[in-house]
mmCIF file of C-alpha atoms in Angstrom:
data_model
loop_
_atom_site.group_PDB
_atom_site.id
_atom_site.type_symbol
_atom_site.label_atom_id
_atom_site.label_comp_id
_atom_site.label_asym_id
_atom_site.label_seq_id
_atom_site.Cartn_x
_atom_site.Cartn_y
_atom_site.Cartn_z
ATOM 1 C CA UNK A 22 -145.625 -240.484 -88.513
ATOM 2 C CA UNK A 23 -146.737 -242.413 -91.601
ATOM 3 C CA UNK A 24 -149.790 -240.959 -93.375
ATOM 4 C CA UNK A 25 -152.533 -242.972 -94.998
ATOM 5 C CA UNK A 26 -153.174 -243.069 -98.742
ATOM 6 C CA UNK A 27 -156.122 -244.070 -100.911
ATOM 7 C CA UNK A 28 -155.316 -247.325 -102.675
ATOM 8 C CA UNK A 29 -156.837 -246.397 -106.063
ATOM 9 C CA UNK A 30 -158.547 -243.664 -108.072
ATOM 10 C CA UNK A 31 -161.921 -245.338 -107.590
ATOM 11 C CA UNK A 32 -161.399 -245.408 -103.831
ATOM 12 C CA UNK A 33 -160.606 -241.693 -103.763
ATOM 13 C CA UNK A 34 -163.481 -240.699 -106.062
ATOM 14 C CA UNK A 35 -165.974 -242.692 -103.990
ATOM 15 C CA UNK A 36 -164.628 -241.265 -100.733
ATOM 16 C CA UNK A 37 -164.538 -237.684 -102.031
ATOM 17 C CA UNK A 38 -167.960 -238.097 -103.638
ATOM 18 C CA UNK A 39 -169.204 -239.458 -100.337
ATOM 19 C CA UNK A 40 -167.932 -236.331 -98.632
ATOM 20 C CA UNK A 41 -169.578 -234.122 -101.252
ATOM 21 C CA UNK A 42 -172.797 -236.112 -101.586
ATOM 22 C CA UNK A 43 -174.512 -235.576 -98.275
ATOM 23 C CA UNK A 44 -177.698 -234.188 -96.828
ATOM 24 C CA UNK A 45 -176.811 -230.910 -98.527
ATOM 25 C CA UNK A 46 -177.678 -232.564 -101.838
ATOM 26 C CA UNK A 47 -180.562 -234.853 -100.991
ATOM 27 C CA UNK A 48 -182.270 -232.675 -98.404
ATOM 28 C CA UNK A 49 -180.939 -229.177 -98.927
ATOM 29 C CA UNK A 50 -180.937 -228.917 -102.699
ATOM 30 C CA UNK A 51 -184.588 -229.826 -103.444
ATOM 31 C CA UNK A 52 -185.856 -227.616 -100.607
ATOM 32 C CA UNK A 53 -183.681 -224.736 -101.801
ATOM 33 C CA UNK A 54 -185.004 -225.297 -105.309
ATOM 34 C CA UNK A 55 -188.621 -225.127 -104.122
ATOM 35 C CA UNK A 56 -187.937 -221.805 -102.401
ATOM 36 C CA UNK A 57 -185.991 -220.225 -105.277
ATOM 37 C CA UNK A 58 -187.810 -220.784 -108.540
ATOM 38 C CA UNK A 59 -187.243 -224.459 -109.320
ATOM 39 C CA UNK A 60 -185.080 -224.839 -112.408
ATOM 40 C CA UNK A 61 -183.881 -221.222 -112.107
ATOM 41 C CA UNK A 62 -182.122 -222.235 -108.903
ATOM 42 C CA UNK A 63 -180.897 -225.452 -110.556
ATOM 43 C CA UNK A 64 -179.329 -223.443 -113.378
ATOM 44 C CA UNK A 65 -177.638 -220.976 -111.022
ATOM 45 C CA UNK A 66 -176.409 -223.838 -108.817
ATOM 46 C CA UNK A 67 -174.827 -225.649 -111.784
ATOM 47 C CA UNK A 68 -173.154 -222.448 -113.016
ATOM 48 C CA UNK A 69 -171.705 -221.637 -109.599
ATOM 49 C CA UNK A 70 -170.704 -225.254 -108.964
ATOM 50 C CA UNK A 71 -168.440 -225.291 -112.019
ATOM 51 C CA UNK A 72 -167.342 -221.625 -112.050
ATOM 52 C CA UNK A 73 -166.615 -221.230 -108.331
ATOM 53 C CA UNK A 74 -166.890 -224.513 -106.446
ATOM 54 C CA UNK A 75 -164.832 -226.623 -108.885
ATOM 55 C CA UNK A 76 -161.816 -224.247 -108.849
ATOM 56 C CA UNK A 77 -162.049 -224.144 -105.044
ATOM 57 C CA UNK A 78 -162.170 -227.943 -105.001
ATOM 58 C CA UNK A 79 -159.085 -228.125 -107.212
ATOM 59 C CA UNK A 80 -157.252 -225.651 -104.987
ATOM 60 C CA UNK A 81 -157.925 -227.812 -101.935
ATOM 61 C CA UNK A 82 -156.852 -231.012 -103.707
ATOM 62 C CA UNK A 83 -153.652 -229.423 -105.050
ATOM 63 C CA UNK A 84 -152.679 -227.916 -101.693
ATOM 64 C CA UNK A 85 -153.467 -231.170 -99.926
ATOM 65 C CA UNK A 86 -151.382 -233.367 -102.202
ATOM 66 C CA UNK A 87 -148.507 -230.877 -102.345
ATOM 67 C CA UNK A 88 -148.175 -230.466 -98.577
ATOM 68 C CA UNK A 89 -149.248 -233.957 -97.447
ATOM 69 C CA UNK A 90 -150.483 -232.353 -94.257
ATOM 70 C CA UNK A 91 -153.559 -231.354 -92.255
ATOM 71 C CA UNK A 92 -155.459 -228.175 -93.089
ATOM 72 C CA UNK A 93 -153.798 -225.864 -90.551
ATOM 73 C CA UNK A 94 -150.217 -226.898 -91.323
ATOM 74 C CA UNK A 95 -150.889 -227.027 -95.069
ATOM 75 C CA UNK A 96 -152.129 -223.430 -95.267
ATOM 76 C CA UNK A 97 -149.230 -222.317 -93.074
ATOM 77 C CA UNK A 98 -146.681 -224.135 -95.238
ATOM 78 C CA UNK A 99 -147.788 -222.610 -98.552
ATOM 79 C CA UNK A 100 -147.686 -219.052 -97.183
ATOM 80 C CA UNK A 101 -144.716 -216.983 -98.377
ATOM 81 C CA UNK A 102 -143.867 -214.774 -95.377
ATOM 82 C CA UNK A 103 -144.419 -214.611 -91.632
ATOM 83 C CA UNK A 104 -147.507 -212.391 -91.773
ATOM 84 C CA UNK A 105 -149.185 -214.506 -94.430
ATOM 85 C CA UNK A 106 -148.238 -217.660 -92.525
ATOM 86 C CA UNK A 107 -150.149 -216.369 -89.498
ATOM 87 C CA UNK A 108 -153.082 -215.557 -91.766
ATOM 88 C CA UNK A 109 -152.944 -219.001 -93.377
ATOM 89 C CA UNK A 110 -152.833 -220.643 -89.977
ATOM 90 C CA UNK A 111 -155.826 -218.566 -88.878
ATOM 91 C CA UNK A 112 -157.802 -219.589 -91.960
ATOM 92 C CA UNK A 113 -156.888 -223.222 -91.323
ATOM 93 C CA UNK A 114 -158.041 -223.067 -87.724
ATOM 94 C CA UNK A 115 -161.251 -221.274 -88.770
ATOM 95 C CA UNK A 116 -161.952 -223.979 -91.348
ATOM 96 C CA UNK A 117 -161.300 -226.720 -88.819
ATOM 97 C CA UNK A 118 -163.646 -225.105 -86.279
ATOM 98 C CA UNK A 119 -166.287 -224.652 -88.984
ATOM 99 C CA UNK A 120 -166.061 -228.352 -89.879
ATOM 100 C CA UNK A 121 -166.600 -229.238 -86.236
ATOM 101 C CA UNK A 122 -169.585 -226.901 -85.914
ATOM 102 C CA UNK A 123 -171.151 -228.276 -89.093
ATOM 103 C CA UNK A 124 -170.738 -231.802 -87.769
ATOM 104 C CA UNK A 125 -172.320 -230.773 -84.459
ATOM 105 C CA UNK A 126 -175.661 -229.949 -86.118
ATOM 106 C CA UNK A 127 -175.226 -232.525 -88.875
ATOM 107 C CA UNK A 128 -175.115 -235.319 -86.298
ATOM 108 C CA UNK A 129 -178.416 -234.123 -84.830
ATOM 109 C CA UNK A 130 -180.110 -234.207 -88.229
ATOM 110 C CA UNK A 131 -178.532 -237.596 -88.984
ATOM 111 C CA UNK A 132 -180.036 -238.876 -85.749
ATOM 112 C CA UNK A 133 -183.457 -237.846 -87.027
ATOM 113 C CA UNK A 134 -182.804 -239.800 -90.218
ATOM 114 C CA UNK A 135 -181.905 -242.909 -88.232
ATOM 115 C CA UNK A 136 -185.043 -242.498 -86.116
ATOM 116 C CA UNK A 137 -187.313 -242.342 -89.150
ATOM 117 C CA UNK A 138 -185.467 -245.275 -90.729
ATOM 118 C CA UNK A 139 -186.082 -247.456 -87.668
ATOM 119 C CA UNK A 140 -189.670 -246.314 -87.078
ATOM 120 C CA UNK A 141 -191.303 -248.520 -89.785
ATOM 121 C CA UNK A 142 -189.519 -251.567 -88.330
ATOM 122 C CA UNK A 143 -190.535 -250.895 -84.722
ATOM 123 C CA UNK A 144 -194.202 -250.365 -85.613
ATOM 124 C CA UNK A 145 -194.725 -254.115 -85.800
ATOM 125 C CA UNK A 146 -193.695 -254.833 -82.206
ATOM 126 C CA UNK A 147 -193.636 -251.631 -80.129
ATOM 127 C CA UNK A 148 -195.909 -248.650 -80.678
ATOM 128 C CA UNK A 149 -194.275 -246.927 -77.701
ATOM 129 C CA UNK A 150 -190.786 -247.159 -79.220
ATOM 130 C CA UNK A 151 -192.156 -246.229 -82.628
ATOM 131 C CA UNK A 152 -193.778 -243.121 -81.185
ATOM 132 C CA UNK A 153 -190.593 -242.123 -79.348
ATOM 133 C CA UNK A 154 -188.553 -242.402 -82.540
ATOM 134 C CA UNK A 155 -190.705 -239.856 -84.394
ATOM 135 C CA UNK A 156 -191.279 -237.557 -81.426
ATOM 136 C CA UNK A 157 -189.335 -234.357 -80.834
ATOM 137 C CA UNK A 158 -188.198 -235.680 -77.475
ATOM 138 C CA UNK A 159 -184.915 -234.293 -76.147
ATOM 139 C CA UNK A 160 -183.721 -237.751 -75.125
ATOM 140 C CA UNK A 161 -184.327 -239.073 -78.648
ATOM 141 C CA UNK A 162 -182.300 -236.259 -80.191
ATOM 142 C CA UNK A 163 -179.363 -236.735 -77.837
ATOM 143 C CA UNK A 164 -179.331 -240.561 -77.865
ATOM 144 C CA UNK A 165 -179.481 -240.942 -81.650
ATOM 145 C CA UNK A 166 -177.059 -238.073 -82.206
ATOM 146 C CA UNK A 167 -174.703 -239.905 -79.853
ATOM 147 C CA UNK A 168 -175.126 -243.192 -81.731
ATOM 148 C CA UNK A 169 -174.371 -241.494 -85.043
ATOM 149 C CA UNK A 170 -171.360 -239.686 -83.582
ATOM 150 C CA UNK A 171 -169.993 -242.951 -82.181
ATOM 151 C CA UNK A 172 -170.365 -244.743 -85.524
ATOM 152 C CA UNK A 173 -168.568 -241.878 -87.275
ATOM 153 C CA UNK A 174 -165.771 -242.025 -84.705
ATOM 154 C CA UNK A 175 -165.388 -245.793 -85.100
ATOM 155 C CA UNK A 176 -164.820 -245.367 -88.849
ATOM 156 C CA UNK A 177 -162.317 -242.512 -88.509
ATOM 157 C CA UNK A 178 -160.388 -244.302 -85.764
ATOM 158 C CA UNK A 179 -159.476 -247.039 -88.283
ATOM 159 C CA UNK A 180 -157.580 -244.640 -90.553
ATOM 160 C CA UNK A 181 -157.689 -243.965 -94.295
ATOM 161 C CA UNK A 182 -157.663 -247.401 -95.932
ATOM 162 C CA UNK A 183 -159.343 -249.456 -93.201
ATOM 163 C CA UNK A 184 -161.817 -246.749 -92.232
ATOM 164 C CA UNK A 185 -162.630 -243.984 -94.718
ATOM 165 C CA UNK A 186 -161.917 -245.960 -97.894
ATOM 166 C CA UNK A 187 -163.440 -249.219 -96.689
ATOM 167 C CA UNK A 188 -166.767 -247.672 -95.706
ATOM 168 C CA UNK A 189 -166.984 -245.194 -98.606
ATOM 169 C CA UNK A 190 -166.534 -247.957 -101.187
ATOM 170 C CA UNK A 191 -169.321 -249.914 -99.502
ATOM 171 C CA UNK A 192 -171.804 -247.142 -98.848
ATOM 172 C CA UNK A 193 -171.599 -245.020 -102.011
ATOM 173 C CA UNK A 194 -172.661 -247.778 -104.459
ATOM 174 C CA UNK A 195 -175.525 -248.593 -102.083
ATOM 175 C CA UNK A 196 -176.557 -244.923 -102.081
ATOM 176 C CA UNK A 197 -176.706 -244.743 -105.884
ATOM 177 C CA UNK A 198 -178.716 -247.974 -106.137
ATOM 178 C CA UNK A 199 -181.227 -246.898 -103.478
ATOM 179 C CA UNK A 200 -181.697 -243.483 -105.069
ATOM 180 C CA UNK A 201 -182.266 -244.990 -108.524
ATOM 181 C CA UNK A 202 -184.850 -247.430 -107.162
ATOM 182 C CA UNK A 203 -186.751 -244.695 -105.336
ATOM 183 C CA UNK A 204 -186.765 -242.347 -108.348
ATOM 184 C CA UNK A 205 -188.132 -245.086 -110.609
ATOM 185 C CA UNK A 206 -190.829 -245.936 -108.075
ATOM 186 C CA UNK A 207 -191.890 -242.325 -107.457
ATOM 187 C CA UNK A 208 -191.991 -241.329 -111.133
ATOM 188 C CA UNK A 209 -194.562 -244.035 -111.826
ATOM 189 C CA UNK A 210 -196.923 -242.663 -109.166
ATOM 190 C CA UNK A 211 -199.858 -240.393 -109.934
ATOM 191 C CA UNK A 212 -198.939 -236.721 -109.577
ATOM 192 C CA UNK A 213 -195.214 -237.157 -110.205
ATOM 193 C CA UNK A 214 -195.316 -235.390 -113.589
ATOM 194 C CA UNK A 215 -196.613 -232.218 -111.951
ATOM 195 C CA UNK A 216 -193.632 -232.330 -109.629
ATOM 196 C CA UNK A 217 -191.266 -232.658 -112.585
ATOM 197 C CA UNK A 218 -192.816 -229.585 -114.185
ATOM 198 C CA UNK A 219 -192.387 -227.620 -110.984
ATOM 199 C CA UNK A 220 -188.745 -228.692 -110.811
ATOM 200 C CA UNK A 221 -187.655 -228.429 -114.445
ATOM 201 C CA UNK A 222 -189.648 -225.418 -115.718
ATOM 202 C CA UNK A 223 -187.622 -222.330 -114.728
ATOM 203 C CA UNK A 224 -188.798 -218.967 -113.427
ATOM 204 C CA UNK A 225 -186.094 -216.825 -115.023
ATOM 205 C CA UNK A 226 -187.387 -213.703 -113.268
ATOM 206 C CA UNK A 227 -185.771 -215.017 -110.091
ATOM 207 C CA UNK A 228 -182.281 -215.251 -111.626
ATOM 208 C CA UNK A 229 -181.672 -211.603 -110.707
ATOM 209 C CA UNK A 230 -182.726 -212.203 -107.102
ATOM 210 C CA UNK A 231 -179.697 -211.755 -104.836
ATOM 211 C CA UNK A 232 -181.101 -214.276 -102.343
ATOM 212 C CA UNK A 233 -181.171 -216.940 -105.060
ATOM 213 C CA UNK A 234 -177.513 -216.301 -105.916
ATOM 214 C CA UNK A 235 -176.406 -216.350 -102.262
ATOM 215 C CA UNK A 236 -178.388 -219.521 -101.549
ATOM 216 C CA UNK A 237 -177.073 -221.241 -104.688
ATOM 217 C CA UNK A 238 -173.484 -220.330 -103.785
ATOM 218 C CA UNK A 239 -173.916 -221.578 -100.231
ATOM 219 C CA UNK A 240 -175.498 -224.767 -101.548
ATOM 220 C CA UNK A 241 -172.642 -225.373 -104.003
ATOM 221 C CA UNK A 242 -169.936 -224.902 -101.373
ATOM 222 C CA UNK A 243 -171.737 -226.795 -98.613
ATOM 223 C CA UNK A 244 -172.765 -229.770 -100.734
ATOM 224 C CA UNK A 245 -169.231 -230.093 -102.133
ATOM 225 C CA UNK A 246 -167.670 -229.936 -98.652
ATOM 226 C CA UNK A 247 -165.605 -226.858 -99.488
ATOM 227 C CA UNK A 248 -164.030 -224.254 -97.274
ATOM 228 C CA UNK A 249 -163.586 -226.445 -94.204
ATOM 229 C CA UNK A 250 -160.648 -228.606 -95.274
ATOM 230 C CA UNK A 251 -162.338 -231.913 -96.020
ATOM 231 C CA UNK A 252 -161.225 -231.993 -99.638
ATOM 232 C CA UNK A 253 -157.789 -230.666 -98.696
ATOM 233 C CA UNK A 254 -157.362 -233.549 -96.261
ATOM 234 C CA UNK A 255 -158.615 -236.098 -98.789
ATOM 235 C CA UNK A 256 -156.279 -234.519 -101.349
ATOM 236 C CA UNK A 257 -153.360 -235.144 -99.001
ATOM 237 C CA UNK A 258 -154.173 -238.858 -99.162
ATOM 238 C CA UNK A 259 -154.197 -239.037 -103.001
ATOM 239 C CA UNK A 260 -151.430 -240.996 -104.714
ATOM 240 C CA UNK A 261 -148.828 -238.828 -106.441
ATOM 241 C CA UNK A 262 -149.558 -240.298 -109.894
ATOM 242 C CA UNK A 263 -153.265 -239.375 -109.951
ATOM 243 C CA UNK A 264 -154.551 -236.763 -112.435
ATOM 244 C CA UNK A 265 -156.127 -234.166 -110.140
ATOM 245 C CA UNK A 266 -158.217 -232.250 -112.724
ATOM 246 C CA UNK A 267 -159.794 -235.512 -113.859
ATOM 247 C CA UNK A 268 -160.670 -236.728 -110.385
ATOM 248 C CA UNK A 269 -161.876 -233.222 -109.503
ATOM 249 C CA UNK A 270 -164.271 -233.268 -112.451
ATOM 250 C CA UNK A 271 -165.506 -236.724 -111.446
ATOM 251 C CA UNK A 272 -166.229 -235.553 -107.905
ATOM 252 C CA UNK A 273 -167.990 -232.391 -109.135
ATOM 253 C CA UNK A 274 -170.103 -234.380 -111.587
ATOM 254 C CA UNK A 275 -171.040 -236.864 -108.881
ATOM 255 C CA UNK A 276 -172.007 -234.073 -106.504
ATOM 256 C CA UNK A 277 -174.101 -232.054 -108.950
ATOM 257 C CA UNK A 278 -175.526 -235.243 -110.448
ATOM 258 C CA UNK A 279 -176.824 -236.468 -107.114
ATOM 259 C CA UNK A 280 -178.227 -233.009 -106.370
ATOM 260 C CA UNK A 281 -180.115 -233.106 -109.671
ATOM 261 C CA UNK A 282 -181.332 -236.658 -109.029
ATOM 262 C CA UNK A 283 -182.453 -235.641 -105.548
ATOM 263 C CA UNK A 284 -184.721 -233.082 -107.167
ATOM 264 C CA UNK A 285 -186.139 -235.813 -109.407
ATOM 265 C CA UNK A 286 -186.941 -237.775 -106.263
ATOM 266 C CA UNK A 287 -188.109 -235.195 -103.723
ATOM 267 C CA UNK A 288 -190.199 -232.769 -105.777
ATOM 268 C CA UNK A 289 -192.230 -235.422 -107.661
ATOM 269 C CA UNK A 290 -192.744 -237.136 -104.286
ATOM 270 C CA UNK A 291 -194.273 -233.899 -102.995
ATOM 271 C CA UNK A 292 -196.955 -233.912 -105.663
ATOM 272 C CA UNK A 293 -197.531 -237.632 -105.250
ATOM 273 C CA UNK A 294 -198.199 -236.813 -101.602
ATOM 274 C CA UNK A 295 -200.776 -234.258 -102.715
ATOM 275 C CA UNK A 296 -202.558 -236.978 -104.687
ATOM 276 C CA UNK A 297 -202.770 -238.957 -101.441
ATOM 277 C CA UNK A 298 -204.411 -236.012 -99.704
ATOM 278 C CA UNK A 299 -201.317 -234.671 -97.951
ATOM 279 C CA UNK A 300 -201.079 -230.879 -97.755
ATOM 280 C CA UNK A 301 -197.903 -229.705 -99.502
ATOM 281 C CA UNK A 302 -198.404 -225.933 -99.271
ATOM 282 C CA UNK A 303 -197.875 -223.713 -96.243
ATOM 283 C CA UNK A 304 -200.160 -220.927 -95.011
ATOM 284 C CA UNK A 305 -198.851 -218.379 -97.527
ATOM 285 C CA UNK A 306 -199.200 -220.704 -100.519
ATOM 286 C CA UNK A 307 -195.591 -221.808 -100.954
ATOM 287 C CA UNK A 308 -194.471 -225.418 -101.219
ATOM 288 C CA UNK A 309 -193.464 -226.814 -97.858
ATOM 289 C CA UNK A 310 -189.676 -227.003 -97.626
ATOM 290 C CA UNK A 311 -186.928 -227.684 -95.117
ATOM 291 C CA UNK A 312 -187.375 -230.093 -92.210
ATOM 292 C CA UNK A 313 -191.158 -230.078 -92.564
ATOM 293 C CA UNK A 314 -190.814 -231.554 -96.057
ATOM 294 C CA UNK A 315 -188.574 -234.430 -94.993
ATOM 295 C CA UNK A 316 -190.015 -235.142 -91.566
ATOM 296 C CA UNK A 317 -193.712 -234.332 -92.012
ATOM 297 C CA UNK A 318 -194.836 -234.335 -95.648
ATOM 298 C CA UNK A 319 -192.938 -237.423 -96.824
ATOM 299 C CA UNK A 320 -193.703 -239.515 -93.698
ATOM 300 C CA UNK A 321 -197.370 -238.584 -94.170
ATOM 301 C CA UNK A 322 -197.105 -239.837 -97.756
ATOM 302 C CA UNK A 323 -195.485 -243.094 -96.658
ATOM 303 C CA UNK A 324 -198.156 -243.538 -93.972
ATOM 304 C CA UNK A 325 -200.970 -243.114 -96.496
ATOM 305 C CA UNK A 326 -199.431 -245.730 -98.827
ATOM 306 C CA UNK A 327 -200.160 -248.589 -96.432
ATOM 307 C CA UNK A 328 -197.836 -251.582 -96.129
ATOM 308 C CA UNK A 329 -195.731 -250.636 -99.160
ATOM 309 C CA UNK A 330 -195.192 -247.239 -97.591
ATOM 310 C CA UNK A 331 -193.345 -248.839 -94.672
ATOM 311 C CA UNK A 332 -190.781 -250.339 -97.048
ATOM 312 C CA UNK A 333 -190.436 -247.113 -99.050
ATOM 313 C CA UNK A 334 -189.992 -245.126 -95.823
ATOM 314 C CA UNK A 335 -187.264 -247.481 -94.626
ATOM 315 C CA UNK A 336 -185.402 -247.299 -97.958
ATOM 316 C CA UNK A 337 -185.701 -243.504 -98.159
ATOM 317 C CA UNK A 338 -184.366 -242.832 -94.680
ATOM 318 C CA UNK A 339 -181.680 -245.489 -95.114
ATOM 319 C CA UNK A 340 -180.579 -243.491 -98.163
ATOM 320 C CA UNK A 341 -180.539 -240.306 -96.082
ATOM 321 C CA UNK A 342 -178.564 -241.997 -93.297
ATOM 322 C CA UNK A 343 -175.943 -243.249 -95.760
ATOM 323 C CA UNK A 344 -175.588 -239.761 -97.231
ATOM 324 C CA UNK A 345 -175.111 -238.373 -93.736
ATOM 325 C CA UNK A 346 -172.404 -240.821 -92.653
ATOM 326 C CA UNK A 347 -170.294 -240.471 -95.818
ATOM 327 C CA UNK A 348 -170.138 -236.715 -95.268
ATOM 328 C CA UNK A 349 -169.650 -236.828 -91.513
ATOM 329 C CA UNK A 350 -166.530 -238.993 -91.701
ATOM 330 C CA UNK A 351 -164.809 -236.396 -93.880
ATOM 331 C CA UNK A 352 -165.757 -233.578 -91.508
ATOM 332 C CA UNK A 353 -164.446 -235.432 -88.458
ATOM 333 C CA UNK A 354 -161.193 -236.230 -90.275
ATOM 334 C CA UNK A 355 -160.346 -232.497 -90.482
ATOM 335 C CA UNK A 356 -159.742 -231.854 -86.757
ATOM 336 C CA UNK A 357 -158.586 -235.414 -86.076
ATOM 337 C CA UNK A 358 -155.792 -235.213 -88.665
ATOM 338 C CA UNK A 359 -154.644 -231.924 -87.126
ATOM 339 C CA UNK A 360 -154.462 -233.317 -83.589
ATOM 340 C CA UNK A 361 -152.711 -236.494 -84.773
ATOM 341 C CA UNK A 362 -150.034 -234.636 -86.754
ATOM 342 C CA UNK A 363 -149.592 -231.531 -84.612
ATOM 343 C CA UNK A 364 -149.573 -233.138 -81.174
ATOM 344 C CA UNK A 365 -148.410 -236.668 -82.115
ATOM 345 C CA UNK A 366 -151.496 -238.227 -80.535
ATOM 346 C CA UNK A 367 -152.561 -241.736 -81.519
ATOM 347 C CA UNK A 368 -155.352 -241.628 -84.097
ATOM 348 C CA UNK A 369 -157.776 -243.598 -81.939
ATOM 349 C CA UNK A 370 -157.269 -241.306 -78.937
ATOM 350 C CA UNK A 371 -157.512 -238.160 -81.062
ATOM 351 C CA UNK A 372 -160.706 -239.414 -82.684
ATOM 352 C CA UNK A 373 -162.541 -240.018 -79.439
ATOM 353 C CA UNK A 374 -161.341 -236.770 -77.846
ATOM 354 C CA UNK A 375 -162.496 -234.663 -80.811
ATOM 355 C CA UNK A 376 -165.742 -236.643 -81.161
ATOM 356 C CA UNK A 377 -166.540 -236.068 -77.494
ATOM 357 C CA UNK A 378 -166.024 -232.316 -77.875
ATOM 358 C CA UNK A 379 -168.229 -232.126 -80.978
ATOM 359 C CA UNK A 380 -170.907 -234.296 -79.358
ATOM 360 C CA UNK A 381 -170.893 -231.959 -76.347
ATOM 361 C CA UNK A 382 -171.605 -229.054 -78.704
ATOM 362 C CA UNK A 383 -174.429 -231.097 -80.257
ATOM 363 C CA UNK A 384 -175.944 -231.607 -76.810
ATOM 364 C CA UNK A 385 -175.745 -227.857 -76.113
ATOM 365 C CA UNK A 386 -177.550 -227.211 -79.413
ATOM 366 C CA UNK A 387 -180.219 -229.779 -78.492
ATOM 367 C CA UNK A 388 -180.731 -228.103 -75.112
ATOM 368 C CA UNK A 389 -181.045 -224.669 -76.759
ATOM 369 C CA UNK A 390 -182.573 -225.809 -80.022
ATOM 370 C CA UNK A 391 -184.758 -222.808 -80.861
ATOM 371 C CA UNK A 392 -181.957 -220.276 -80.501
ATOM 372 C CA UNK A 393 -178.897 -222.229 -81.676
ATOM 373 C CA UNK A 394 -179.842 -224.747 -84.376
ATOM 374 C CA UNK A 395 -180.726 -222.348 -87.209
ATOM 375 C CA UNK A 396 -178.046 -219.895 -86.070
ATOM 376 C CA UNK A 397 -175.237 -222.465 -86.344
ATOM 377 C CA UNK A 398 -176.474 -223.630 -89.760
ATOM 378 C CA UNK A 399 -176.597 -220.079 -91.135
ATOM 379 C CA UNK A 400 -173.234 -219.137 -89.619
ATOM 380 C CA UNK A 401 -171.387 -222.147 -91.031
ATOM 381 C CA UNK A 402 -173.016 -222.961 -94.373
ATOM 382 C CA UNK A 403 -174.157 -219.556 -95.645
ATOM 383 C CA UNK A 404 -171.424 -217.344 -94.196
ATOM 384 C CA UNK A 405 -168.233 -219.175 -93.194
ATOM 385 C CA UNK A 406 -167.973 -221.755 -95.991
ATOM 386 C CA UNK A 407 -168.215 -219.359 -98.970
ATOM 387 C CA UNK A 408 -165.685 -217.015 -97.290
ATOM 388 C CA UNK A 409 -163.247 -219.786 -96.371
ATOM 389 C CA UNK A 410 -163.610 -221.414 -99.787
#
């Protein structure tokens, strides 16, 4: 069965950067920074990204290009004896399952992004629809998660050049432009400088905190899509004449660069929100982080900005939606490539079978949100990925 290949270095770098640059950068990094000493976390993240995540990235790219195979078969092939082959196969299967589990909660969050992107548009003609989009309604979560999952499946079903490459080369430039525009706009607002100070002035006392190190390591591996086979699969689609260390550096720089830029956007926006009368501290005096930051504080800021806030809200959540889709296509490719190559199933059929299974898991998480959502995130991003990487 003929395998796909990226047509150029630029195509690969944009696709791999798209995989790496996801919600883990734009959402996860600034909120992690707020909880772990600002620039102290930034420093630790950068150190771990280049000392640990970059070598892991290179290992995945090298294995992928050498074996020209899916994650499970690749790790089996490079193993030297029968026992190690079984171990390699087990690691490959674990990585593939982890990718699927990550995508199962990722699609839910992406659905929220789409909802908040559409909400400013619907305000002008349907307050009922607008209210439903920003509610925590079960039907909203499932419907929009399903829409996102279907869009991801449609891209993957087209293959490497007509699917992954085509959409990555369209969406990634748009992401960079939107982020630059938002940063420029936010930095000229009153209160933004205070946010920059909070972000860029380090609390070095926290560098010895074990939680900071664990969180920074998890952030580096998760945001760079490591440990679950996405980069290994993309590496298997690289042309044989490409310089892997160079493209690896480009992907790492893009990933850490967007994470840094996300901090320049999110944290100043927090303090701009404070200038508009929005509460940005929780009950114990810490900056609001996590979902409450993205889905409560920032929407409250956009709401208080009047008509211009509607446009800014649309652009911001469009940016978040783009970041989500570029990462999700790489995660779905991991199990799809395995099914296609191992069981000789047509790509389109494999895509929709795997997507249906992952969407079913998403629905189960939605139905048991309080007990499963945080558990799956912790299990996959803070435990499984660093171990598998």
